[in-house]
Amino acid sequence: MVHCLFRYYRFLKNTQIQRKAVIGAKCLHPQLLVKTLPRSLFMVLFILTGTVSYADTTQTPGSVIDVKASEFYKPSLMQDRTPANFASGWNANGADTTADSQKLQQAIDVVSASGGGAISIPAGHYTFGNVQLKSNVHLMIDHAATIVPALPVNHKSAKIFILDGHVSNVSIQGVGGRFHVELPAYKPGVMVFQINAVNNFYIANVSITDSQTKFASLSMGPGRQKTSGPNWPTVPKNLRLSPNAPRDGLVENIDQTHASAGYGIVQVQAGEHLLFRNLSTEGGVALRVETGEKAMNDAQVGGVDQIYGRDLTCRNGFATLMLQPHSMHDGTVDVDGVTSKGCEFAVAFRPGFVSHKSHNPNLTLGSFTSVLVNHVDASFGTQAQLPNRRRGEMDLIPSYMMKYVPQAIRDQPGYGGEFYTGPALAAVLNDGTSYESAIHIKNVTAHGLLARQPTITPKAVHKK
């Protein structure tokens, strides 16, 4: 038995390739060990290493697809034209808080009318709002430029850039590094990019300083669906996606700080064939695939398919990756490389549900056709953003972590706001009950206290 313990220690310290040889034929495999040996003995291994790593084979393993950026976004020839200089060509000063939105819109209109091309935005400080990109126009923003939103006088939500209206072949990217966006504390909320009916698009090299504002910085959704009462026609099952959804897009190299727990960098409510890579957020969620838009759910036209994520990171937030279909029946999600540093979860599978506000009486619990997640790495911390809405959330917290929960929250769940700061709970929250058979997750590594319970399944918790 002693020689097996030594082999288990080496198993946890070695790579996946080396592990089969390390264990040998005479020692029980660690996955079976957890199920058969007393918990106290398993804890000895945890204390020795501080890490638990496993490959989940409880469901049929999937294969993460090798993707290339060129498969999602194809640069247009117009992008290679000599860029028009926004400062000199349209007399933008880039030096104060005066809104330059109209000047930038004029520049976009002129370049679009000439067949397309690039607009260079040099270093400076710019205020933009509701700038609508047009087909074949590319914004090349200097890494020393800072952009702030022009806040509406009617106190409605603010938007900086809008990609909508069935535009195609467009891009917004930092040049020489990441350009900066600063979001003020504005209660109605701010979207840096509102992305709807657009195809073949590229957004890259952006650094966002948030103030825990409402809305994801990149908000992707369907065109507006008109709702007119409780009687909904039957939508053919083969009509999955709205023609107003974003398609064929690449989003990469974006970081965000001080994000709201309920939002973060990206939320995808509708979209097809999209790649998100190298996203990093402090607070909130790096990639949120949540198809909850009410009119879309009622009409059952929209949702997501062929969503890919690569190299996603969250620090002291809610989750790196979150999935929740509501009552949409979505397609495939494929993610490789999920890192959580002190977030509540690295991956959160939330269940489908039917909203009580729905006008469609025929809705069912939402689902995904297939969800593949590979290479998850989660570290414990005490500055995670935890929901504070109901007692059921508190039931997910293991007893040995309760000391990290503020006493006021322990005494009265829901006290003090929608979220509170507390402990990271697990590498994976597996609460996707309405699409559980579609979930395939592999190569999960948990560090610190998370190694005691790498995956939390609420239905198992509630049975105790």
XYZ file of N, CA and C in Angstrom, residues 45 57 90 134 153 165 175 193 225-226 259 292 315 346 412 427 439 453:
54
model
N -3.434 12.480 0.251
C -2.842 12.791 -1.050
C -2.979 14.278 -1.360
N -14.144 11.146 -17.426
C -14.571 10.165 -18.430
C -15.937 9.604 -18.090
N -10.500 64.937 -40.617
C -11.804 65.386 -40.114
C -11.664 66.318 -38.912
N -19.859 50.657 -41.064
C -20.486 50.274 -42.324
C -19.597 49.300 -43.077
N -28.198 61.943 -23.250
C -28.858 62.945 -22.400
C -30.155 62.403 -21.811
N -27.201 46.193 -38.916
C -27.708 46.641 -40.206
C -27.211 45.810 -41.370
N -3.614 49.165 -32.877
C -2.410 49.090 -33.704
C -1.196 49.398 -32.832
N -19.095 47.547 -27.513
C -19.470 47.070 -28.847
C -20.856 46.423 -28.776
N -36.871 41.297 -32.187
C -38.014 40.464 -32.541
C -39.272 41.158 -32.018
N -40.225 41.423 -32.871
C -41.436 42.109 -32.436
C -42.355 41.139 -31.680
N -14.757 44.562 -13.609
C -16.026 44.258 -14.279
C -17.097 43.881 -13.262
N -30.689 34.429 -23.363
C -31.858 34.736 -22.556
C -32.730 35.859 -23.067
N -10.093 36.505 -13.184
C -9.474 36.743 -11.886
C -10.497 37.385 -10.951
N -14.414 28.163 -12.514
C -13.771 28.324 -13.821
C -14.820 28.149 -14.911
N -27.863 36.319 7.054
C -29.020 36.754 6.264
C -28.664 36.760 4.778
N -13.767 24.167 -9.442
C -13.334 24.348 -10.828
C -14.540 24.348 -11.757
N -22.731 17.550 -22.318
C -21.516 18.131 -21.743
C -20.384 17.118 -21.722
N -12.875 19.383 -3.707
C -14.143 19.143 -4.407
C -14.089 19.904 -5.743
